[in-house]
Coordinates of C-alpha atoms in Angstrom, one line a residue:
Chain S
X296 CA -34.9 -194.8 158.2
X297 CA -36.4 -198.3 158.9
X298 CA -33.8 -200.9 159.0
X299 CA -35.7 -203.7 158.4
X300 CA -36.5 -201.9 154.4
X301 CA -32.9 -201.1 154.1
X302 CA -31.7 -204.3 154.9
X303 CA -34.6 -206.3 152.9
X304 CA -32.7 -204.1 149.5
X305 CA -29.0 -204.9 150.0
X306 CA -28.4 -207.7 147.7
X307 CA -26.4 -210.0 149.8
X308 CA -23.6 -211.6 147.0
X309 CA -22.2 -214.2 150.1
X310 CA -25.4 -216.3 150.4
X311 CA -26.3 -215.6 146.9
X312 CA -28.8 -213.0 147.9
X313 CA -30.5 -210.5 145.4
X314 CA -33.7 -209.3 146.6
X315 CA -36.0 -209.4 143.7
X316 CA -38.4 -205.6 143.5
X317 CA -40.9 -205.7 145.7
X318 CA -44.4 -205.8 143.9
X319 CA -45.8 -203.2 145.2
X320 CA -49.9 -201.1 144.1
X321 CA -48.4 -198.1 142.5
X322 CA -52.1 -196.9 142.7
X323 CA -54.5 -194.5 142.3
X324 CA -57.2 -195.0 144.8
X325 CA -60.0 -192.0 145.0
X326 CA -62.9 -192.2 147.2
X327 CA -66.1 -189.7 148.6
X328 CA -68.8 -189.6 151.0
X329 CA -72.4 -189.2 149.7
X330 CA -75.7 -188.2 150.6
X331 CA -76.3 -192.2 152.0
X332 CA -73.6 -194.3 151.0
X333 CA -70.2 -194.3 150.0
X334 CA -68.3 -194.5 146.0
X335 CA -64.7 -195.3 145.7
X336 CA -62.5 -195.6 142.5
X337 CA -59.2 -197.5 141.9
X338 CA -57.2 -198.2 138.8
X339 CA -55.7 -201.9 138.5
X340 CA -52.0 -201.9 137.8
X341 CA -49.8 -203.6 140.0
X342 CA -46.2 -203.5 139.2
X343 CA -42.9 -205.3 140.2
X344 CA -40.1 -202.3 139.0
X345 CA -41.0 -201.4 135.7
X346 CA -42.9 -204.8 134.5
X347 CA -46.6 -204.5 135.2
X348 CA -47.1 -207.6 137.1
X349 CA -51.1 -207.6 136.8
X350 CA -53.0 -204.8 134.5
X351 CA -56.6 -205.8 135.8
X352 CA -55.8 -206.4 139.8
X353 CA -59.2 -205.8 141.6
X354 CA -57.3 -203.4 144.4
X355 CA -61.4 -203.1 146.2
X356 CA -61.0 -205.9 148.4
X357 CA -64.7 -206.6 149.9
X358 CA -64.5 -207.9 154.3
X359 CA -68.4 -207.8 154.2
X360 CA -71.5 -207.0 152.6
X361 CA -71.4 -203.5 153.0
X362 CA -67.4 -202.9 153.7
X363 CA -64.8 -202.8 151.9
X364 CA -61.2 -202.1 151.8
X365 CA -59.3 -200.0 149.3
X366 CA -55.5 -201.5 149.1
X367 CA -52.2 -199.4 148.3
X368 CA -48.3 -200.1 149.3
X369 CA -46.8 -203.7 149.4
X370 CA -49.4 -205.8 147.9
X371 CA -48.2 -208.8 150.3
X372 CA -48.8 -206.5 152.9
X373 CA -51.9 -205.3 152.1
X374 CA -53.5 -208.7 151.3
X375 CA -52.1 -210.4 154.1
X376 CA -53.7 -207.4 156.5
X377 CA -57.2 -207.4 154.9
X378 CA -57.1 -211.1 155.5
X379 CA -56.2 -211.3 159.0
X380 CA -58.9 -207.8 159.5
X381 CA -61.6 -210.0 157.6
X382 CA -60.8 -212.8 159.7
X383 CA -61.6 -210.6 163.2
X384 CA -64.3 -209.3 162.0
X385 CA -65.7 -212.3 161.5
X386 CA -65.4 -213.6 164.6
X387 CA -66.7 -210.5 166.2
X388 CA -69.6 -210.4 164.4
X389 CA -70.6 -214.1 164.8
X390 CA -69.7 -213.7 168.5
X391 CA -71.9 -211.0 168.9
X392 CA -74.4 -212.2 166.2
X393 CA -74.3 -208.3 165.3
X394 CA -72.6 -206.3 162.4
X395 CA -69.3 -204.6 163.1
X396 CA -69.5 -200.8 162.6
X397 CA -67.4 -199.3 159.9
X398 CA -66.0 -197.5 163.1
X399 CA -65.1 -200.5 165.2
X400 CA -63.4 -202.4 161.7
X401 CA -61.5 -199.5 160.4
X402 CA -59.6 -199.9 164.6
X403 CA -58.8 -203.2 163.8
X404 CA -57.5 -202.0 160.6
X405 CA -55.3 -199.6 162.8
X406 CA -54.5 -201.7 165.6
X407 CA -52.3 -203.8 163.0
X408 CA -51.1 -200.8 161.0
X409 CA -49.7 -199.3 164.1
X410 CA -48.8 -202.4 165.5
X411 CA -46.6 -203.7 162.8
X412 CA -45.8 -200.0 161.5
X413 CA -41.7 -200.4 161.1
X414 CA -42.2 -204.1 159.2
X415 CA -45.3 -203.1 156.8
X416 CA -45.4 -200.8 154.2
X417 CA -49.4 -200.3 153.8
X418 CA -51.9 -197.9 153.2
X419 CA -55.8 -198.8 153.0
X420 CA -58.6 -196.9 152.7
X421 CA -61.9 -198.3 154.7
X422 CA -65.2 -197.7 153.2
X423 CA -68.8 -198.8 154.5
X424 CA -72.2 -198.3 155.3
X425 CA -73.9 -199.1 158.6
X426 CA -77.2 -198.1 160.2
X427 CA -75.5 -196.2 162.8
X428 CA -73.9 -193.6 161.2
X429 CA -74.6 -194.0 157.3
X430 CA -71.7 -194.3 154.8
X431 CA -68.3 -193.7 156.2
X432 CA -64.6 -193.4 154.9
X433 CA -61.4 -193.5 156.5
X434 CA -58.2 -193.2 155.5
X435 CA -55.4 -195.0 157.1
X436 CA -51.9 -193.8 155.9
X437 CA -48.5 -195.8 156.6
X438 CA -48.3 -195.7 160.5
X439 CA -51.5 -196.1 161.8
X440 CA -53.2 -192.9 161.9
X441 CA -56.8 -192.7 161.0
X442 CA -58.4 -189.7 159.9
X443 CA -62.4 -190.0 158.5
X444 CA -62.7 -188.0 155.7
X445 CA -65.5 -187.3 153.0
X446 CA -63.5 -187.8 150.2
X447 CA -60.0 -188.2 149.7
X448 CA -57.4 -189.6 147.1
X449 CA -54.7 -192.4 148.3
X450 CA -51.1 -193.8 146.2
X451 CA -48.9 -192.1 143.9
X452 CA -51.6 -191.2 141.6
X453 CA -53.2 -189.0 143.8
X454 CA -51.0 -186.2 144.0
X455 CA -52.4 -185.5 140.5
X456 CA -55.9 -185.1 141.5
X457 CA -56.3 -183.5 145.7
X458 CA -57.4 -180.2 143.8
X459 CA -59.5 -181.6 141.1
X460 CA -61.5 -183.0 144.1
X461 CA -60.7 -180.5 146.6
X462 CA -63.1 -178.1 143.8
X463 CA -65.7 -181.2 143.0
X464 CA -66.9 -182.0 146.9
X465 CA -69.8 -180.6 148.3
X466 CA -72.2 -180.9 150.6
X467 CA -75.5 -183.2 149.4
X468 CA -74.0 -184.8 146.5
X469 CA -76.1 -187.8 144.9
X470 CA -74.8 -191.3 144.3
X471 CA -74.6 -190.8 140.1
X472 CA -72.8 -187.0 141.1
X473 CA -70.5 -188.9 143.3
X474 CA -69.8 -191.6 140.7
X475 CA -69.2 -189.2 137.8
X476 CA -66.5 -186.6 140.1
X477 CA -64.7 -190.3 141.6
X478 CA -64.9 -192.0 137.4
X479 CA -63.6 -188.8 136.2
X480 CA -60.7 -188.8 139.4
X481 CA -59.6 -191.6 138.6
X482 CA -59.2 -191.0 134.8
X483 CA -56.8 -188.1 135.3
X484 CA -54.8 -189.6 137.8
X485 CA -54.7 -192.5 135.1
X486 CA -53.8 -189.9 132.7
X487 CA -50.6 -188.3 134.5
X488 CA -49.2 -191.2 137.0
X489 CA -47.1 -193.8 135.2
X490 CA -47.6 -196.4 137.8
X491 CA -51.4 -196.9 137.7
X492 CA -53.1 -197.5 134.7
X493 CA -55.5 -200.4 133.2
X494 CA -59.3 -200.3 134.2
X495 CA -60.9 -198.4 136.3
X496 CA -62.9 -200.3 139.1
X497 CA -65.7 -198.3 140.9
X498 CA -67.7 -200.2 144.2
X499 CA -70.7 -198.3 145.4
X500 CA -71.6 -198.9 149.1
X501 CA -74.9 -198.3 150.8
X502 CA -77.5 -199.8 152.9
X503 CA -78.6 -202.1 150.1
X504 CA -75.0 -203.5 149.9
X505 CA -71.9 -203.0 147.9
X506 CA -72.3 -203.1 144.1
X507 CA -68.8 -203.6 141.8
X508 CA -68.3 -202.1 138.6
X509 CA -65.9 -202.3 135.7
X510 CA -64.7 -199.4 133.0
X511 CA -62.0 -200.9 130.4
X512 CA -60.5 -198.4 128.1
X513 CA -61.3 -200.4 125.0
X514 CA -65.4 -200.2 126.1
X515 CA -67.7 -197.4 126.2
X516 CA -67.6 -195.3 129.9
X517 CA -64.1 -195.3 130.6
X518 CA -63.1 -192.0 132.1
X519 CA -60.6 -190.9 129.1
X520 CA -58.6 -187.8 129.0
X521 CA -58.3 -186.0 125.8
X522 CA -54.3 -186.1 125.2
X523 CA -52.9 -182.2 125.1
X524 CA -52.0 -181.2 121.8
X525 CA -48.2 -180.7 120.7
X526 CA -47.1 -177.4 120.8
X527 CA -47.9 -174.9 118.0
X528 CA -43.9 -174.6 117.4
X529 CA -43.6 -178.3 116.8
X530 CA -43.6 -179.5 112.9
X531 CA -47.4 -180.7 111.9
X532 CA -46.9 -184.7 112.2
X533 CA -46.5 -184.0 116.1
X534 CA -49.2 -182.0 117.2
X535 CA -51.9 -185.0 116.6
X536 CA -55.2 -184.6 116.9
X537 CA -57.7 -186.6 119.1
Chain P
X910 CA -10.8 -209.4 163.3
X911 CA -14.2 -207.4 161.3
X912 CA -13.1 -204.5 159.6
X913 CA -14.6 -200.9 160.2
X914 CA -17.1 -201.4 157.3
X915 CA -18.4 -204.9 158.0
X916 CA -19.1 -203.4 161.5
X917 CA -20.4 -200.1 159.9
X918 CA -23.0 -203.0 158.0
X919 CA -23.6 -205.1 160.9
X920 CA -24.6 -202.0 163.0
X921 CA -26.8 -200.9 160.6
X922 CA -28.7 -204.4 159.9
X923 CA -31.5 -205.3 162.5
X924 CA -30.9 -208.8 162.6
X925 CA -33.0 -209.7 165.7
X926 CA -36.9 -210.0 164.0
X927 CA -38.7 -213.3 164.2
X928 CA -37.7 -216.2 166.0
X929 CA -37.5 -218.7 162.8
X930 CA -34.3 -217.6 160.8
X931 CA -31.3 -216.9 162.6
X932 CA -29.5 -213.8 160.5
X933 CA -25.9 -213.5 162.3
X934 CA -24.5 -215.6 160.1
X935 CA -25.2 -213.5 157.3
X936 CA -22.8 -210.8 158.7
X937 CA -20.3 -213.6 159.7
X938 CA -20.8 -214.9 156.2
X939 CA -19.7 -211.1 154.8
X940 CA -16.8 -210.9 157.1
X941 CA -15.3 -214.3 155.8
X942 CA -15.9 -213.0 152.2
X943 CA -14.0 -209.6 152.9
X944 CA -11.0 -211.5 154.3
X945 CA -11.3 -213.2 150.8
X946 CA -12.9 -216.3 151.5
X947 CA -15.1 -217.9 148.2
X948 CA -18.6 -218.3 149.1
X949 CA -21.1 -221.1 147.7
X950 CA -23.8 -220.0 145.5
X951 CA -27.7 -221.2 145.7
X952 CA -28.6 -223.2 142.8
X953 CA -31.4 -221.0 141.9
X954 CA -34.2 -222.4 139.0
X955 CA -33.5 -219.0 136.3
X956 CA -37.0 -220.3 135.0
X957 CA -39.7 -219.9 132.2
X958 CA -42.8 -221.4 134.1
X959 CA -46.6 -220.9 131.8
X960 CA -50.1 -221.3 132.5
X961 CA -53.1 -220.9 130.3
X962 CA -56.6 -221.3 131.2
X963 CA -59.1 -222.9 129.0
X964 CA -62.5 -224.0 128.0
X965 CA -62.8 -226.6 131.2
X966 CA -59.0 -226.8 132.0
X967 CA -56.0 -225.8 132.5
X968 CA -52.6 -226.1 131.1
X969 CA -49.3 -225.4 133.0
X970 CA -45.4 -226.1 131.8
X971 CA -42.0 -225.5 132.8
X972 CA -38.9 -225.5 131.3
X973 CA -36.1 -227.8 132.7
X974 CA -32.6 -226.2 133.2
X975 CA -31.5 -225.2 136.9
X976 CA -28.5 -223.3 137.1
X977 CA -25.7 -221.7 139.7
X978 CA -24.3 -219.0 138.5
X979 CA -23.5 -219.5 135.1
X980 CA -23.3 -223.2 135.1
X981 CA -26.2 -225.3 134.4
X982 CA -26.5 -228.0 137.2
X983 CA -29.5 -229.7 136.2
X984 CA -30.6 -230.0 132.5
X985 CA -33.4 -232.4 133.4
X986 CA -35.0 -230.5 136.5
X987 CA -38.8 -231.2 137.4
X988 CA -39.9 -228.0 137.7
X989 CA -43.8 -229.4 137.4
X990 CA -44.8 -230.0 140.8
X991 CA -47.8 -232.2 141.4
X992 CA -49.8 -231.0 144.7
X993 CA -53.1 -233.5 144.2
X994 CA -53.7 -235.4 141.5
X995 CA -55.3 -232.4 139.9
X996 CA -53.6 -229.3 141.6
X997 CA -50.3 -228.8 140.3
X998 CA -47.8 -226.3 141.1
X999 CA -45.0 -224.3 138.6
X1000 CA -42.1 -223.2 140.5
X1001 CA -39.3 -220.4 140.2
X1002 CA -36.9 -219.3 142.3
X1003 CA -34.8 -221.2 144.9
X1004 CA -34.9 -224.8 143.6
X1005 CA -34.9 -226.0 147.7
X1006 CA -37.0 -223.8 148.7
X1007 CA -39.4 -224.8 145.8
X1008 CA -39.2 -228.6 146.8
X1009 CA -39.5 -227.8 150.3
X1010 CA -42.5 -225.6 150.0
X1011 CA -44.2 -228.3 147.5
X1012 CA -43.5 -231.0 149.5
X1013 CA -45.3 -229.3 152.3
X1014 CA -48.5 -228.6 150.2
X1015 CA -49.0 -231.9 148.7
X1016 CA -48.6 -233.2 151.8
X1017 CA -50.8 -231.0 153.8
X1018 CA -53.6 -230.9 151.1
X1019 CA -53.3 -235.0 151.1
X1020 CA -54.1 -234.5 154.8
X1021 CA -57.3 -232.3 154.2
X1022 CA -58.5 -234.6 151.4
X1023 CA -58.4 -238.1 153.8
X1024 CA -59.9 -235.7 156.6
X1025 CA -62.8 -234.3 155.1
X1026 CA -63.2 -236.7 152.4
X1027 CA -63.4 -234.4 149.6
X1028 CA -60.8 -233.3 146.7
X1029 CA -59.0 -229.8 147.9
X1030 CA -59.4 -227.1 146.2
X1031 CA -57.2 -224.9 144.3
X1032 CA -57.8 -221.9 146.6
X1033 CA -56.7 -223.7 149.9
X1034 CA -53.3 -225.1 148.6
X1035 CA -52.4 -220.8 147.5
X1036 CA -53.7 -219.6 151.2
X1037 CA -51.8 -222.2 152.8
X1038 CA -48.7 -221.4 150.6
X1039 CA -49.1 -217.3 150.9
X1040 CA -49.8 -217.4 154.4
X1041 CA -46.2 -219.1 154.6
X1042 CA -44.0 -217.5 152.7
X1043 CA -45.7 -214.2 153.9
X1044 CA -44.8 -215.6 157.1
X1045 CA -40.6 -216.0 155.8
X1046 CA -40.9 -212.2 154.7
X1047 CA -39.7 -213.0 151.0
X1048 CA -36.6 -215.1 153.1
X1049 CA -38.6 -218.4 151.2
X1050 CA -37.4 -217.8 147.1
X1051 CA -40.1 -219.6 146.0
X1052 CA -42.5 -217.9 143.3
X1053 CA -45.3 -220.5 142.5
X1054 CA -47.7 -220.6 140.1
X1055 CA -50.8 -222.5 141.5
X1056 CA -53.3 -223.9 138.9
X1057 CA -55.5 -227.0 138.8
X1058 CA -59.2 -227.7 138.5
X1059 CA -61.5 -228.5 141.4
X1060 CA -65.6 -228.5 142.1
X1061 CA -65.7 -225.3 141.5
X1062 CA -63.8 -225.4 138.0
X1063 CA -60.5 -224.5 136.9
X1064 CA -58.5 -221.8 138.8
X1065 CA -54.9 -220.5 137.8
X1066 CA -53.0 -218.5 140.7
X1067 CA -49.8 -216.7 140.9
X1068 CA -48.1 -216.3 144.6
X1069 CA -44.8 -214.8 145.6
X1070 CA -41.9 -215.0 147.2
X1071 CA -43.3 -212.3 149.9
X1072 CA -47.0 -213.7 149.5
X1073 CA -48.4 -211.6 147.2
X1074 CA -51.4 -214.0 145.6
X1075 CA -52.9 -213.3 142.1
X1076 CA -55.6 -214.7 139.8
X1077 CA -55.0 -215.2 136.3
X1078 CA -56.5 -216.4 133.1
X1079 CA -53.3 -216.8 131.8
X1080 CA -49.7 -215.9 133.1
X1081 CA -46.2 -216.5 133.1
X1082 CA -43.3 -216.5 135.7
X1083 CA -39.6 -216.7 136.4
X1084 CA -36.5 -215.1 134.1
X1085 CA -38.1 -216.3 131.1
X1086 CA -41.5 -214.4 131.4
X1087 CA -40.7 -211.8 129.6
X1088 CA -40.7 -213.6 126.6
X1089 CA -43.1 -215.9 127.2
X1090 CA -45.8 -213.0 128.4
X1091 CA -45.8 -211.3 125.0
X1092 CA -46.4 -214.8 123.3
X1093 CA -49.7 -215.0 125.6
X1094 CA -50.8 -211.4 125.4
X1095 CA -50.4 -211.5 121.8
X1096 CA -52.6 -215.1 121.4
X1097 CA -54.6 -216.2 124.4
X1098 CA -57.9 -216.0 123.5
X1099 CA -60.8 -216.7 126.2
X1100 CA -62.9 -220.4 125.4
X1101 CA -59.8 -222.2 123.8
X1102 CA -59.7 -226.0 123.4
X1103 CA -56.9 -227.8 124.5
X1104 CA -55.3 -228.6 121.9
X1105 CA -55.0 -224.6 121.2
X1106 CA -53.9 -224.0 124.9
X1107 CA -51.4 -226.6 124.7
X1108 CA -49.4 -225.3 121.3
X1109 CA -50.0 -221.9 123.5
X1110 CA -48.7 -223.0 126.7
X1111 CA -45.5 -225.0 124.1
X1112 CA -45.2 -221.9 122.5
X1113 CA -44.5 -219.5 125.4
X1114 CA -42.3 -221.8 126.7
X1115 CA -40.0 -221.9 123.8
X1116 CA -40.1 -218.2 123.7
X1117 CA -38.6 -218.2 127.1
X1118 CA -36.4 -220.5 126.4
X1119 CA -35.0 -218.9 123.2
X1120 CA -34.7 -215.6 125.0
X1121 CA -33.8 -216.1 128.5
X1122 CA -29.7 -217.9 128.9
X1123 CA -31.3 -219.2 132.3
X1124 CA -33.9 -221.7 130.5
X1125 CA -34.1 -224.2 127.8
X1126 CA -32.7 -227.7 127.6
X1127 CA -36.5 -229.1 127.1
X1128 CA -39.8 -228.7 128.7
X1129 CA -42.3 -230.5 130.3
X1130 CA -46.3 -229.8 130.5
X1131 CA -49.1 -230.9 132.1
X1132 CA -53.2 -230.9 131.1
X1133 CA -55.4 -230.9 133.8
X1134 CA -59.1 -231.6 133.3
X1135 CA -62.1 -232.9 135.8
X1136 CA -61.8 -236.7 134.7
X1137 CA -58.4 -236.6 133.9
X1138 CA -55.1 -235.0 134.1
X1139 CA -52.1 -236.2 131.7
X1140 CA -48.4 -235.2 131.9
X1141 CA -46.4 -235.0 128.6
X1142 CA -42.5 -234.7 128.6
X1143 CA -39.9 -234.2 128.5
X1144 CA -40.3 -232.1 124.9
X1145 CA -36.6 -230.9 123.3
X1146 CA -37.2 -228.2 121.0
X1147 CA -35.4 -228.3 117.8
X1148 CA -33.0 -225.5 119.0
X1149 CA -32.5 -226.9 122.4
X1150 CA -30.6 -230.3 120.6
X1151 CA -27.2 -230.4 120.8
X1152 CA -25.8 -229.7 117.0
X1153 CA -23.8 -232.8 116.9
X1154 CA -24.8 -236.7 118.5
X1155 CA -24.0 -236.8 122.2
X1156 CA -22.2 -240.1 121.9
X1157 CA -20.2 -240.6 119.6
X1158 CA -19.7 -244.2 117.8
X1159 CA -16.0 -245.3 119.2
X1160 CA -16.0 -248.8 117.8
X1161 CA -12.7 -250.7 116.5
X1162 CA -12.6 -253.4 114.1
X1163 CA -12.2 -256.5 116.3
X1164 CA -8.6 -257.3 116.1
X1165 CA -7.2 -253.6 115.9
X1166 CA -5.7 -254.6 119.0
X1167 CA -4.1 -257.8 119.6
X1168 CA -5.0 -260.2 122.5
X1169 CA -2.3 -261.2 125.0
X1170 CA -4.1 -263.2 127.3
X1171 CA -7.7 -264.2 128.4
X1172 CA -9.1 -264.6 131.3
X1173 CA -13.0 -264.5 132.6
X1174 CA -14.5 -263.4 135.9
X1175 CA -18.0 -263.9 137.2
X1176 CA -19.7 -260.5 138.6
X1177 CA -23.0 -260.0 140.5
X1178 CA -24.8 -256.3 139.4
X1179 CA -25.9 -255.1 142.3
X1180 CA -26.3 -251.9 141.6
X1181 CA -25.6 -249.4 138.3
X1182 CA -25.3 -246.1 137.8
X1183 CA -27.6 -244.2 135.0
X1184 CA -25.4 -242.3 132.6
X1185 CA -27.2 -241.6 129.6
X1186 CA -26.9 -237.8 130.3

């Protein structure tokens, strides 16, 4: 167990210490490879305990044109890391007056996940496009370990969905395919997983650049799940229809 | 002369991270309240801090009660700090650590603003306080929220303690947001005047206040536009007044008490003490 956590929860009562909850991206974060590009899909809830702090947090935090970073764990954490990445690459590309790969960005990612591994609690998912090897995605769990993948699901609401996605992927999928299976991902995670919730954000990234868009549930297009009906036992007034 | 379990603790804490803070103490600290010692408490701002967004501007308030414990040590506490003449900056948390950290951004952005000649903007006053606190690992209690209007219009920010940062159109922060949130959720409206984001901002407050024991007393706001930004307080709401007059009319009838003798001195005032609360 890391002592630096454990310590950061006792409440301290001598100096008048009582951590307050960490905020923290109980997410949902999906994201797939396509035939030229890349689509991911996040939810926006960010919650401190049980109060939801933010119910439209943009969790797709863009580092360039055509990269960006998916965000789950500590939200300090996170944000604090994307900056300092950003920041390096950067200075890498203006030194070199070339783009970073996805490759070379997604180390960087790792060097300070590993680096920093028993004081941050983060988990990011790195999504791009370059010239060299098309769209990319790599998943960087708490630790530092990076695995490229071509499609995966991230945060606490993606327990509810590896085998929904596991059955959608294929080989040759088109951007609008890719964009329907990630919407539809991130609806049922939505669905099941108390700590995401609120819109769903969807960022398509390609050669032309990374494009942001925005599903609320009160608006046409949101991913919505029909709510199971009541049980044929139950009295009439509970099993509701749609 | 640590017991078993204090050791049991102190083993189990890593107290060597970071070269900033020193930690042993905290275990000493423990050890002296096991043996029974009585240990200060931080005089910590239980808070209702609001900030609504409008058409143009921005509109941010706090309530004014700081207490320790269960006492109330300040019932007239600025919690309405001003960063530039039109950044200002909300503050829960630990009441030092909030005047510390304020008095570090004002000062810094004052800096930038002589330097480059311009007026700073809202986002450089929240990097410069996230990337500190993140730096104190949540060890600075301050919980800001960071609004003001700049070139690029009006901007409302939330940061915390640990250097989370958030944007907001409208939010609320501290013990008393709880109450104050569901007055905003229920009426913020996007494209308000002021006058409607004032009565908004007034309203949220007194929410807090009414529902959360660690705020009230009376509340203080502030409107900041491009030309202009005005301050208004402090406000007492009408259940924050004490039920009867604070003092009391103690007046004899001259000669209720009879004069012995008489004699007259001549004083200087150098210096008096204000004790109208």
């Amino acid at each position: 167990m890391d002592t630096m956590r454990e310590e950061k929860r006792n409440a301290i009562p001598a100096i008048g210490y009582y951590p307050q909850e960490e905020i923290s991206t109980g997410t949902t974060l999906i994201a797939m490879e396509y035939n030229g590009g890349v689509v991911v899909g996040t939810d926006s809830r960010t919650s401190a305990g049980s109060f939801i702090t933010s119910r439209a947090t943009n969790k797709i935090t863009p580092i360039t044109d055509n990269l960006v970073v998916c965000r789950s764990g500590s939200a300090a954490d996170t944000q604090a890391i994307a900056d300092i990445a950003k920041y390096y690459i950067e200075t890498f590309s203006m030194m070199e007056n070339e783009n970073v790969t996805i490759y070379r960005a997604t180390q960087i990612f790792r060097q300070f996940l590993y680096n920093y591994r028993d004081s941050l609690s983060a988990s990011v998912l790195v999504a791009g496009y370059d010239d060299k090897l098309g769209g990319q995605l790599y998943a960087l769990p708490i630790g530092g370990f990076v695995t490229r993948q071509r499609s995966t699901a991230s945060g606490s609401g993606s327990t509810f969905v590896q085998g929904f996605l596991d059955s959608k992927w294929r080989p040759d999928l088109t951007l609008e395919e890719c964009k329907a299976i990630v919407k539809q991902a991130v609806g049922l995670a939505v669905f099941r997983d108390g700590s995401s919730g609120g819109v769903v954000r969807v960022a398509t990234i390609d050669k032309t650049g990374t494009k942001l868009e925005l599903f609320r549930p009160d608006k046409p297009g949101f991913p919505s799940v029909a709510p199971p009906k009541g049980h044929l036992s139950f009295p009439d007034h509970i099993e509701q229809s749609v | 002369m640590v017991s078993t379990e204090v050791k049991n603790v102190a083993a189990h804490m890593d107290m060597d991270r970071g070269g900033a803070f020193d930690f042993s103490n905290c275990i000493r600290n423990q050890a002296m309240c096991k043996m029974g010692a009585k240990a200060p408490k931080l005089t910590s701002t239980g808070t209702t801090i609001v900030a609504v967004s409008y058409k143009g501007g921005l509109v941010m308030g706090a309530d004014s009660r700081a207490t320790a414990g269960n006492i109330i040590a300040d019932k007239h506490c600025e919690k309405v700090h001003k960063l530039t003449e039109s950044i200002y900056a909300c503050g829960a948390g630990t009441a030092a650590d909030l005047d510390q950290v304020t008095k570090m951004l004002s000062g810094n952005l004052r800096l930038l603003e002589l330097n480059t000649g311009r007026k700073a903007r809202v986002i450089t006053a929240l990097r410069q306080a996230k990337q500190h606190l993140f730096n104190y690992q949540g060890y600075i209690g301050a919980y800001l929220l960071i609004g003001g209007v700049d070139p690029t219009g009006p901007h409302l920010y939330m940061c915390s303690a640990n250097g989370t940062t958030m944007a907001f159109p409208f939010t609320a922060q501290g013990s008393g947001s709880y109450a104050a949130i569901t007055i905003l959720e229920r009426d913020f409206k996007v494209d308000m005047t002021k006058e409607e984001a004032e009565k908004l901002v007034q309203r949220a407050l007194e929410a807090g206040m009414h529902g959360d024991n660690a705020s009230g007393n009376s509340l203080n706001l502030v409107i900041i536009e491009p030309k202009e930004t005005v301050f208004k307080g402090p406000i007492v709401p009408e259940f924050c007044k004490r039920p009867e007059p604070n003092d009391l009319v103690y007046k004899f009838k001259t000669g209720a008490t009879k004069v012995l003798k008489n004699k007259t001195f001549k004083y200087d005032i150098i210096e008096s003490m204000d004790i109208s609360h």
